[in-house]
Coordinates of C-alpha atoms in Angstrom, one line a residue:
X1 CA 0.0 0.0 0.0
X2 CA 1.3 3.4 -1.2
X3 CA 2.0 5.7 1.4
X4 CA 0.8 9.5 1.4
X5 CA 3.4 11.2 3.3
X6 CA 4.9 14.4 1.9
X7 CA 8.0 14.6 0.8
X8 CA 10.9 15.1 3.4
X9 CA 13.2 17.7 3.3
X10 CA 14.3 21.3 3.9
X11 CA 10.9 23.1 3.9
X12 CA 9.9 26.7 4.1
X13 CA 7.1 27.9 6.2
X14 CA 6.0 24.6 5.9
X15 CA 6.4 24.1 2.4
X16 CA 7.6 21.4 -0.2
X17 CA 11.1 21.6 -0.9
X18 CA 10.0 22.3 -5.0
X19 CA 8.3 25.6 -3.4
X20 CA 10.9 26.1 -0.9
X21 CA 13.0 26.6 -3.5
X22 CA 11.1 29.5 -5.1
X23 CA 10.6 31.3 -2.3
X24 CA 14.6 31.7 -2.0
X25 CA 14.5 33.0 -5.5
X26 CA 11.3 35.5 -4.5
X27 CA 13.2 36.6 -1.7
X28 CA 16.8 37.3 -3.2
X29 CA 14.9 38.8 -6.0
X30 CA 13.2 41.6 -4.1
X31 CA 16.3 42.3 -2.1
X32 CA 18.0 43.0 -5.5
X33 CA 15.3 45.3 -6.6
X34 CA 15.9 47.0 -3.1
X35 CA 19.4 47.3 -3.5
X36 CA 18.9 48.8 -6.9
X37 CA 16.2 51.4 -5.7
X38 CA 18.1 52.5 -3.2
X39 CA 21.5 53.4 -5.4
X40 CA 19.4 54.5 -8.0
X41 CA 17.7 56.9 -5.6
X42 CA 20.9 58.4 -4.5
X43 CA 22.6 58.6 -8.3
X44 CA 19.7 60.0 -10.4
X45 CA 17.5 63.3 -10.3
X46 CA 14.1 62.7 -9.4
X47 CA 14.9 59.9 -7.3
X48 CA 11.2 60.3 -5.9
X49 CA 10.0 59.2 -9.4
X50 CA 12.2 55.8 -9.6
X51 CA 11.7 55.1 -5.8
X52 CA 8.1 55.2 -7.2
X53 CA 9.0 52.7 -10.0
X54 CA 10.8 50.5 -8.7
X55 CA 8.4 50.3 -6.1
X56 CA 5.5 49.5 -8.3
X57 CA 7.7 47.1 -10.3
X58 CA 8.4 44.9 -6.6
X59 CA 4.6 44.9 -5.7
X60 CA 4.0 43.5 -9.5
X61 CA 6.5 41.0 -9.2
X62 CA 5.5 39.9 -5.9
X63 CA 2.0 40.1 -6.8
X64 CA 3.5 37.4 -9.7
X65 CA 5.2 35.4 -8.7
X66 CA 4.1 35.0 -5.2
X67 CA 0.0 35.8 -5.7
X68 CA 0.1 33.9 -8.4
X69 CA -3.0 34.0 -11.2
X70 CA -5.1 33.9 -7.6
X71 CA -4.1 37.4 -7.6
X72 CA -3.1 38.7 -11.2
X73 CA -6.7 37.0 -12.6
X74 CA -9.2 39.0 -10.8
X75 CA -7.0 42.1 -11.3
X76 CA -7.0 42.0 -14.6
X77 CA -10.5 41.1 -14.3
X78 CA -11.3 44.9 -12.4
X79 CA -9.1 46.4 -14.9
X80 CA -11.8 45.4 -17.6
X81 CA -14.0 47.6 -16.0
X82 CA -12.6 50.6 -16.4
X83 CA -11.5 52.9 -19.8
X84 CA -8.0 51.8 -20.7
X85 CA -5.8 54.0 -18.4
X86 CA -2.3 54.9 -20.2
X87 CA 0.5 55.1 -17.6
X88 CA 2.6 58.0 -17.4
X89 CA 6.1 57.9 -19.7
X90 CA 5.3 54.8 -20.2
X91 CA 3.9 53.5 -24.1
X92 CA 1.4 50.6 -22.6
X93 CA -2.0 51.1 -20.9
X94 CA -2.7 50.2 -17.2
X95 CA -4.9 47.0 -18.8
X96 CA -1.9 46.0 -21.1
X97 CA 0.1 46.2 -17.7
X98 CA -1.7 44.0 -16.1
X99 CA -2.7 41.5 -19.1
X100 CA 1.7 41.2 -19.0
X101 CA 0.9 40.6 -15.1
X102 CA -1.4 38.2 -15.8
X103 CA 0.8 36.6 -18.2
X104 CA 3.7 36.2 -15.6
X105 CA 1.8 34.6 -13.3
X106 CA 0.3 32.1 -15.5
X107 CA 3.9 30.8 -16.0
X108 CA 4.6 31.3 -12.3
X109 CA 1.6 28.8 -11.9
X110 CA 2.3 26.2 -14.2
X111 CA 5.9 25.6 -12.1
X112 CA 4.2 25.7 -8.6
X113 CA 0.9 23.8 -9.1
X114 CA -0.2 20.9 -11.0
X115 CA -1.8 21.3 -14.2
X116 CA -4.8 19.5 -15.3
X117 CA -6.6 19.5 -18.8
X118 CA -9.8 17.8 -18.7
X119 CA -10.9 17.7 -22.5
X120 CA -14.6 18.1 -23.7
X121 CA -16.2 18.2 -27.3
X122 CA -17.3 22.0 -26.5
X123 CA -14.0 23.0 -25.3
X124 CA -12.4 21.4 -28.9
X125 CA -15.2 23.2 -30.7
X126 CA -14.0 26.6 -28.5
X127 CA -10.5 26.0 -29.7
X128 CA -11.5 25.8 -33.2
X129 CA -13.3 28.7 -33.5
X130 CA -10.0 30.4 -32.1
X131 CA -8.0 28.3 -34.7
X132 CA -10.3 29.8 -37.5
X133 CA -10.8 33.1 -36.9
X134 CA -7.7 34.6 -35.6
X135 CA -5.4 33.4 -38.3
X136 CA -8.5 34.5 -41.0
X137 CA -8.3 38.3 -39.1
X138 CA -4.0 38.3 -40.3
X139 CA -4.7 37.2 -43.6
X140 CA -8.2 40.0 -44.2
X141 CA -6.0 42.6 -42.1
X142 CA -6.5 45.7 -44.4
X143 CA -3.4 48.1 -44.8
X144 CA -3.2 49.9 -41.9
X145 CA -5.4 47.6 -39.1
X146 CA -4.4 46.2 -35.7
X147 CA -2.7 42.9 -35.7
X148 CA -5.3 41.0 -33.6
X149 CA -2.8 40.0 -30.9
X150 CA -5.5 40.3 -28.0
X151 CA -7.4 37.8 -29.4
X152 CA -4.8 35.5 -29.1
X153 CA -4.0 36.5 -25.1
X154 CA -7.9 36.5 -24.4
X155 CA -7.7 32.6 -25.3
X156 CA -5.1 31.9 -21.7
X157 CA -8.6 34.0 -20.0
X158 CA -10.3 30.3 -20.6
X159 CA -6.8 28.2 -20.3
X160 CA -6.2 29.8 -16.8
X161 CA -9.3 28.5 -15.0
X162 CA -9.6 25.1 -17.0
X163 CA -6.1 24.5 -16.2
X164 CA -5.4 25.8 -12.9
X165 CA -8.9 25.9 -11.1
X166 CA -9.5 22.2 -11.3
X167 CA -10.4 22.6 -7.6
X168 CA -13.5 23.7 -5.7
X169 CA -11.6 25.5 -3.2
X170 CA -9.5 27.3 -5.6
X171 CA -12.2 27.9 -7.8
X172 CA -14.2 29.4 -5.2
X173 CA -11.3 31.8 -4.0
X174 CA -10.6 33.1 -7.3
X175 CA -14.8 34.0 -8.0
X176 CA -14.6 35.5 -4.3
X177 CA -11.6 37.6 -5.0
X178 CA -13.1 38.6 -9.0
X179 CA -16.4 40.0 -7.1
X180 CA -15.0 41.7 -4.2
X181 CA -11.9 43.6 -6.7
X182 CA -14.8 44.5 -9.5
X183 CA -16.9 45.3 -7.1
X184 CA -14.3 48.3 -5.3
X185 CA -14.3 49.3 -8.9
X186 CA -17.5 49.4 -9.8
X187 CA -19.8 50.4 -7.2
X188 CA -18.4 53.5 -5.5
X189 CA -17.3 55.5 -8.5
X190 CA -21.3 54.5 -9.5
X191 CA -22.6 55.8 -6.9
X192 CA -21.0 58.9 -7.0
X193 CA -21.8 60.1 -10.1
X194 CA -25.8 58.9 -9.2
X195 CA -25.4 61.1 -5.9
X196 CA -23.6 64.0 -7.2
X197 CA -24.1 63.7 -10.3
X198 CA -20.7 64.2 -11.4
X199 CA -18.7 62.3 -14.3
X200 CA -16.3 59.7 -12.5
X201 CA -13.2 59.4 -14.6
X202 CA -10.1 57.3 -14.2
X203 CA -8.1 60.4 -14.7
X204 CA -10.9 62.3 -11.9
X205 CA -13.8 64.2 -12.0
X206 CA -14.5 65.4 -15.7
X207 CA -17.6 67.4 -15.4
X208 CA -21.2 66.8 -15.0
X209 CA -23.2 63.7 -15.8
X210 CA -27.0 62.4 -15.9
X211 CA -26.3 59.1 -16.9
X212 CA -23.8 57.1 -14.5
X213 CA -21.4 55.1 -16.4
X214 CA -18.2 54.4 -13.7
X215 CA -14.9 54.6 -15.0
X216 CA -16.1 52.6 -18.2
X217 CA -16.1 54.1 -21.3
X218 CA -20.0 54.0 -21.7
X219 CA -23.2 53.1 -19.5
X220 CA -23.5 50.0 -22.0
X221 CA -20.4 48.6 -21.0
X222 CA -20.4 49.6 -17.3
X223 CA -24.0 48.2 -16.6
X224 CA -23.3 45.0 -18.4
X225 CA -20.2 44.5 -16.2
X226 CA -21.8 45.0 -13.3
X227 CA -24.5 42.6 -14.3
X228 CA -21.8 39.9 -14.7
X229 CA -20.3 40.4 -11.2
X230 CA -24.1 40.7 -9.8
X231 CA -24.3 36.5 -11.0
X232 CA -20.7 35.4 -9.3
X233 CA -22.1 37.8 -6.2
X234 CA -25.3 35.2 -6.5
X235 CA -23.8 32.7 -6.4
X236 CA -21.6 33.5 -3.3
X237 CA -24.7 34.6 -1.7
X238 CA -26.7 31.7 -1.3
X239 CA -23.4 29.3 -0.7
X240 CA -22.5 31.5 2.4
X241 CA -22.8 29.8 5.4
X242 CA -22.8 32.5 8.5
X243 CA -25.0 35.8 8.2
X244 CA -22.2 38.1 8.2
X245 CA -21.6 36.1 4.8
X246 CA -24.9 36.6 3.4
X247 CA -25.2 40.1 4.4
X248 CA -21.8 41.0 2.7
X249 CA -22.5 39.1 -0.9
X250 CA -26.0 40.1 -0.7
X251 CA -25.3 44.1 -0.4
X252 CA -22.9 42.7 -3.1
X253 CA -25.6 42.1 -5.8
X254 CA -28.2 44.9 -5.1
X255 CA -25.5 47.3 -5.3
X256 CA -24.7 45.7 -8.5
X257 CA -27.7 45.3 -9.6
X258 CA -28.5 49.0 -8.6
X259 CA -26.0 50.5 -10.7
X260 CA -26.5 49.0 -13.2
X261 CA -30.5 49.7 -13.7
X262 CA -29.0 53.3 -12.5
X263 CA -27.6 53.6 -15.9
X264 CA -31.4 53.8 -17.1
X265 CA -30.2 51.6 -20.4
X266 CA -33.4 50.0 -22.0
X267 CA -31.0 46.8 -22.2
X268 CA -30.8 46.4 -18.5
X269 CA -33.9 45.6 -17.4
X270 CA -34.7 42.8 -20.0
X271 CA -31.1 41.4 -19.4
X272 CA -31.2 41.7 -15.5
X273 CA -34.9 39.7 -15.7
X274 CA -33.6 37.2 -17.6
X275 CA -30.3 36.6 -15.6
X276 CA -32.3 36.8 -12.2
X277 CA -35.2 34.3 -13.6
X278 CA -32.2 31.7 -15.0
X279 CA -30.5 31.6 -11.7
X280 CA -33.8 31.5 -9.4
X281 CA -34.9 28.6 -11.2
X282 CA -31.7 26.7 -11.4
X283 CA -30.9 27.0 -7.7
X284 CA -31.0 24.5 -4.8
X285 CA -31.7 26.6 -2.3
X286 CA -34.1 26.2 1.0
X287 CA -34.1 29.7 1.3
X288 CA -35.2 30.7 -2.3
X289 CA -39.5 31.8 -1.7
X290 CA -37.1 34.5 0.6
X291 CA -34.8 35.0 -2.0
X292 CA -37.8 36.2 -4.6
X293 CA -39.6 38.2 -1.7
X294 CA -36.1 40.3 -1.5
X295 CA -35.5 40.6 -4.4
X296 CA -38.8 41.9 -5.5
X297 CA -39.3 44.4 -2.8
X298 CA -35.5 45.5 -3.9
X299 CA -37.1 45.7 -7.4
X300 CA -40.1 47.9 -5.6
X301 CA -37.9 50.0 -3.7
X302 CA -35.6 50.6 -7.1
X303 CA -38.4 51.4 -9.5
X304 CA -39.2 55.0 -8.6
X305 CA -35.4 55.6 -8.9
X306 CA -35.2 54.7 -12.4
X307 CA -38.6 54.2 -14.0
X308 CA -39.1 57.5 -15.2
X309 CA -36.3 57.8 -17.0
X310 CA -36.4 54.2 -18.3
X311 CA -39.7 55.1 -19.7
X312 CA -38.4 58.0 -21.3
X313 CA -35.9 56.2 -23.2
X314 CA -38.1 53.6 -24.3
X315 CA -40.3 56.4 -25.4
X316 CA -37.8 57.6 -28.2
X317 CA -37.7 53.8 -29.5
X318 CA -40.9 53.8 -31.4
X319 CA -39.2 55.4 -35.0
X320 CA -36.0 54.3 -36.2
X321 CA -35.6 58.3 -36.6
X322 CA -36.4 59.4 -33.6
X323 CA -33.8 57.5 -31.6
X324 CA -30.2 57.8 -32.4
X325 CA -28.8 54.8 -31.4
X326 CA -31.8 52.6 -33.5
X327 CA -30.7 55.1 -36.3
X328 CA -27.2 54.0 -36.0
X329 CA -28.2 50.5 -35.8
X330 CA -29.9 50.4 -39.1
X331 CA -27.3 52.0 -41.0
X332 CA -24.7 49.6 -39.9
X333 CA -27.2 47.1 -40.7
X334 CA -27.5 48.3 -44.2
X335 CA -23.6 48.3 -44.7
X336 CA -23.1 45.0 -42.5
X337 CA -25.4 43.6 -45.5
X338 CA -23.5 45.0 -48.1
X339 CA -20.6 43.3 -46.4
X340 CA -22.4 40.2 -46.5
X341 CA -23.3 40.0 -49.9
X342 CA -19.9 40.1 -51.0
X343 CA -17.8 38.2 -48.5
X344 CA -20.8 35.1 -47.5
X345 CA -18.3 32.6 -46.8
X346 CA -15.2 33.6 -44.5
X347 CA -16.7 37.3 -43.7
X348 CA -14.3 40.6 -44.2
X349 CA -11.9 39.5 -40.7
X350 CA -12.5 40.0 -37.2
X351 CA -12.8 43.5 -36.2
X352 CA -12.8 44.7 -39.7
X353 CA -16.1 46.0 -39.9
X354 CA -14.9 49.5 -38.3
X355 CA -12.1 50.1 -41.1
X356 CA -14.0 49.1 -43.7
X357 CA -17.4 50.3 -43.2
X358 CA -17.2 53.5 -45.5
X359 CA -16.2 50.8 -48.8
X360 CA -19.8 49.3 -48.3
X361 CA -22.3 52.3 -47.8
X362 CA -25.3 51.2 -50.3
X363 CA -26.7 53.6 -52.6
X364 CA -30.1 54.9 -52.8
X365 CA -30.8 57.0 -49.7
X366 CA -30.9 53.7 -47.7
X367 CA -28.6 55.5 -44.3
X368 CA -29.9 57.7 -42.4
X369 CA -26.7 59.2 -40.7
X370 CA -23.3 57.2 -41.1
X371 CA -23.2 58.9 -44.8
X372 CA -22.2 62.0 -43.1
X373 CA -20.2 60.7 -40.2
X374 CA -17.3 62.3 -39.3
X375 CA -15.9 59.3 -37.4
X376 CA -13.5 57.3 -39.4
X377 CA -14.3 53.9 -37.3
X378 CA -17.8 52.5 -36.0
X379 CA -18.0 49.0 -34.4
X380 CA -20.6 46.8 -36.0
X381 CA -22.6 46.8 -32.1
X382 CA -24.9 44.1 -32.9
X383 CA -23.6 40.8 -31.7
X384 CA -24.6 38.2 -34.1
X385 CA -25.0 40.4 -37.1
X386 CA -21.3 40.6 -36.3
X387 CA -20.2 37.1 -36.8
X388 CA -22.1 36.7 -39.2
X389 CA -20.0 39.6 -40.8
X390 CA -16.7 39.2 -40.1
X391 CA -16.6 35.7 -40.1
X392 CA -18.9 34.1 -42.5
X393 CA -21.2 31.7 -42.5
X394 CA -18.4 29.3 -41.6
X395 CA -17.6 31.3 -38.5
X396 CA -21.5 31.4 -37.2
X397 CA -22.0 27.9 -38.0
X398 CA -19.2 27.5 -35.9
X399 CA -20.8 29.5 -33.5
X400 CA -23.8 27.9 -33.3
X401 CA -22.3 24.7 -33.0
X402 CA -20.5 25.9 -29.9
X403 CA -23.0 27.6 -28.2
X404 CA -25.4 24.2 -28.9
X405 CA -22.5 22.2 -27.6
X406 CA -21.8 24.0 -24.7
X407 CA -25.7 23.8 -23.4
X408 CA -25.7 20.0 -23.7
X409 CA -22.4 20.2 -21.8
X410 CA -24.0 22.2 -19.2
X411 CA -27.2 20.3 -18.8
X412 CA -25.5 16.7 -18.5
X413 CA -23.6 18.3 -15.3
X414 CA -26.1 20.3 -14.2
X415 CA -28.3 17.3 -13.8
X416 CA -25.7 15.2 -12.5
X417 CA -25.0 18.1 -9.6
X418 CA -29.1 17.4 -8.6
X419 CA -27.6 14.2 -7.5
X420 CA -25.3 15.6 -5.1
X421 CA -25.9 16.3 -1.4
X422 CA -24.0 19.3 -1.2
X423 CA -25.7 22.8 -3.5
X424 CA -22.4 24.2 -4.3
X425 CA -22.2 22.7 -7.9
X426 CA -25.8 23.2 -8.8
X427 CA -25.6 27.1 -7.8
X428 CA -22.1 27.5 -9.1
X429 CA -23.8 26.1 -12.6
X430 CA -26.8 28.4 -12.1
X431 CA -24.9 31.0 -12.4
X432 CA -22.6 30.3 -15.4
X433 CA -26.3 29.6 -16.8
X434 CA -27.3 33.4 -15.7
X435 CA -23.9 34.6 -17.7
X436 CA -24.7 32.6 -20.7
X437 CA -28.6 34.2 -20.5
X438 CA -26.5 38.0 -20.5
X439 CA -24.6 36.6 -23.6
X440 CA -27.2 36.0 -25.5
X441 CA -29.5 38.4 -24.9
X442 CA -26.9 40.8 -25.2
X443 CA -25.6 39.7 -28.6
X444 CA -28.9 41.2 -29.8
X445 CA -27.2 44.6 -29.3
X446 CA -23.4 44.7 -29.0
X447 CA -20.8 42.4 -30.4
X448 CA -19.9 41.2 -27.6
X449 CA -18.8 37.7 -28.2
X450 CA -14.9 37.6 -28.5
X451 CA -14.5 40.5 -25.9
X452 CA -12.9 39.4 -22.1
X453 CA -15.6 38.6 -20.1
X454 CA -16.5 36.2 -22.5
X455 CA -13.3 34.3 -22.6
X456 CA -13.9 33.9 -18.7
X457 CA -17.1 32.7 -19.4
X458 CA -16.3 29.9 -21.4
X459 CA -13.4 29.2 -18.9
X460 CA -15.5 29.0 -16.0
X461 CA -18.0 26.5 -17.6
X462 CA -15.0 24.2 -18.9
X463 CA -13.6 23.7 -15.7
X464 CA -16.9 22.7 -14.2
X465 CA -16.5 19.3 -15.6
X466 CA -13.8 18.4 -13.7
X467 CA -14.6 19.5 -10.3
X468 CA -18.2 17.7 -10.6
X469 CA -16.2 14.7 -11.5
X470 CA -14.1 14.9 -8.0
X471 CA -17.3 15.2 -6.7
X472 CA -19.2 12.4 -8.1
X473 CA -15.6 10.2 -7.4
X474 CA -15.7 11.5 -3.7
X475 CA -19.5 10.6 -3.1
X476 CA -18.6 7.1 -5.1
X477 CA -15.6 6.5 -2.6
X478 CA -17.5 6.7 0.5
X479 CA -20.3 5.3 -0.9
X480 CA -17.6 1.7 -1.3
X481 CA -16.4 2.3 2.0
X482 CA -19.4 2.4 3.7
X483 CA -21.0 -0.8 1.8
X484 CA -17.7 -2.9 2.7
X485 CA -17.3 -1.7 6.2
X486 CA -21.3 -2.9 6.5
X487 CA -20.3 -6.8 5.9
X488 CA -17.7 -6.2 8.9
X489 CA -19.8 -5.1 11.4
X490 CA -22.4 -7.5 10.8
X491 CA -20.0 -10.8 10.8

């Protein structure tokens, strides 16, 4: 019989000798970098400015190598909230910072812990669709476009949790640690500009606003955003298992969802219904008649705050002409058709649309505005005209096939989960369900499919699998030991 004794050795704080090892390197490492910051501060002007630097550059490589993806993940995560901040002398933006952050520590990882790849039909069909429409946006790249080389780093957003996160504990840290940094982000810049109705910027306060948006670069983005944490903050929610819990991830998602319906978007409230009636339904919770008595007296108590205006903007949406953002819609419409028409197969390349929307206009009157836009780029916006495209009806068959795929996959554990004693993996796949419902429904609108949160999306329901199969294992286990220790107390 194998014995399960860990390794002997020289250990460190109780560690392996493997990890031992790399926390001598951590450690000579920073006391290098503080060496060199405190020469430099004596031999150079402006030693204030390198102190600084070289101060930030030890917290990012501790936060790297020692915090690991548990850390860099859900700070990249935050940083998606926010407009793209560009960093002082320096040619890279605070989310590029953190995506070579990110990067780091997924190396970091991949020496420290063991790495797992449990392989599913969905997840090959995922890859695929990577495989076919990244290398199709190099060779449609017109003269002059962005090499799509965030494409390629949003596929480790998936590989990091399907790899790493293999484990429920783990698993749950890094969803606890996403919602708690997004929501530091999120919430109390939208609150501010709803109280004071100022215009929250990541540079300050730029002005006046009436329609909260955070630090994000619209209300659109920001709301969605905070929907998407409001579904992890669920989640959390009814898993907690002390009040002081409950209280703290339940504050969590009103204020989520409050900001978000703050933004008086018309897409919100059809979005935040469906995410809300997904994951109510999906649950297995004792306290869920509760739940819905919350949340609609939340849903009374918000109403007055935003129905007015929500009205009002549903108001404009009864002529294509007498709402600008329908008026946009159909003329990219018009052009995305155009598009269409002459490209049916592969599309005209990922991300395309905005540099080569003026090539397409039709003729005969059929645009209202773009015509006579002065802006040389527009995103197509709406989400599966957008596939459709820029890549082809290849690329959305592909799509389809994924998105079909990826339900079945979800059912058959979902379903299995209803067989376990313990809630954890039903809720945990009630709310991936509620993320896929803001997908979908927001595809209607914006082209959101091959953006970030997506990428986590689709990483955080392939590593279900395996963590429902320790599960299942772990129930089977005991369920052997308990039938052959029953023979020995009866003989």
């Amino acid at each position: 019989m194998s014995s399960s004794a860990p390794p002997s050795g020289k250990t460190f704080l109780g560690l392996p000798p493997k990890v031992f090892r790399l926390g001598e390197m951590y450690l000579l490492g920073v006391i290098f970098l503080g060496v060199c910051a405190i020469v430099l501060s004596f031999a150079l002007p402006y030693a204030w400015i390198v102190g600084f630097a070289v101060a930030g550059a030890v917290a990012a490589l501790l936060a790297m190598l020692l915090g690991g993806t548990r850390v860099c993940y859900p700070l990249y995560f935050a940083g998606l909230v926010g407009t793209p901040l560009v960093l002082p002398g320096l040619p890279v933006s605070m989310n590029q910072g953190l995506a070579a952050l990110l990067f780091g520590a997924f190396c970091a990882d991949l020496i420290k812990h063991d790495i797992r790849l449990r392989w599913s039909f969905p997840l090959g069909v995922f890859l695929a669709f990577q495989l076919y429409y990244i290398p199709a946006a190099f060779a449609l790249r017109p003269e002059g476009a962005e090499f799509p080389v965030q494409q390629i780093f949003y596929i480790l957003l998936t590989l990091i949790p399907v790899l790493l996160y293999w484990q429920k504990g783990r698993l749950h840290f890094l969803v606890q640690a996403m919602v708690f940094l997004s929501f530091l982000v999120i919430v109390p810049p939208g609150l501010m500009e709803f109280v004071l109705g100022v215009d929250v910027t990541p540079g300050g306060i730029d002005g006046t606003t009436d329609r909260i948006d955070g630090l994000a670069k619209d209300s659109i983005q920001y709301s969605f955003t905070a929907l998407w944490s409001m579904a992890l903050a669920l989640f959390l929610f009814v898993e907690a298992r002390n009040p002081f819990s409950k209280l703290t991830y339940g504050t969590i998602a009103l204020s989520f969802a409050f900001v978000a319906l703050a933004t008086f978007n018309r897409q919100t409230i059809p979005i935040l219904a469906g995410m809300i009636v997904a994951f109510l339904l999906l649950i297995q919770y004792r306290w869920r008649p509760v739940l819905i008595g919350v949340l609609v007296v939340a849903a009374a108590v918000v109403t007055p705050f935003v129905a007015a205006q929500v009205i009002e903007r549903f108001a404009t949406a009864r002529s294509v002409l007498m709402d600008h953002s329908l008026t946009m819609r159909h003329d990219k419409f018009q052009i995305a058709s155009e598009m269409i028409a002459a490209h049916p197969v592969t599309g005209i390349g990922h991300n395309h649309f905005r540099y080569k929307w003026r090539r397409y206009m039709p003729l005969g009157g059929r645009l209202y505005v773009m015509h006579e836009s002065p802006v040389p780029e527009h995103h197509i916006d709406l989400g599966y005209l957008q596939i459709v495209t820029e890549y082809g009806v290849l690329g959305a068959l592909i799509f389809l096939l994924l998105i079909m795929s990826s339900f079945i996959y979800w059912y058959r554990l979902y379903k299995r989960s209803l067989r376990f004693p313990r809630t954890w993996h039903t809720n945990y796949l009630a709310a991936v369900a509620a993320l896929f419902v803001q997908l979908l429904m927001s595809l209607t609108l914006q082209d959101t499919f091959t953006i970030p949160r997506t990428y986590i999306l689709f990483g955080l329901l392939f590593v279900a699998l395996p963590i429902v199969e320790a599960e299942r294992r772990r129930l089977e286990a005991l369920e052997d030991e308990s039938t052959e220790k029953a023979p020995a107390e009866g003989s």
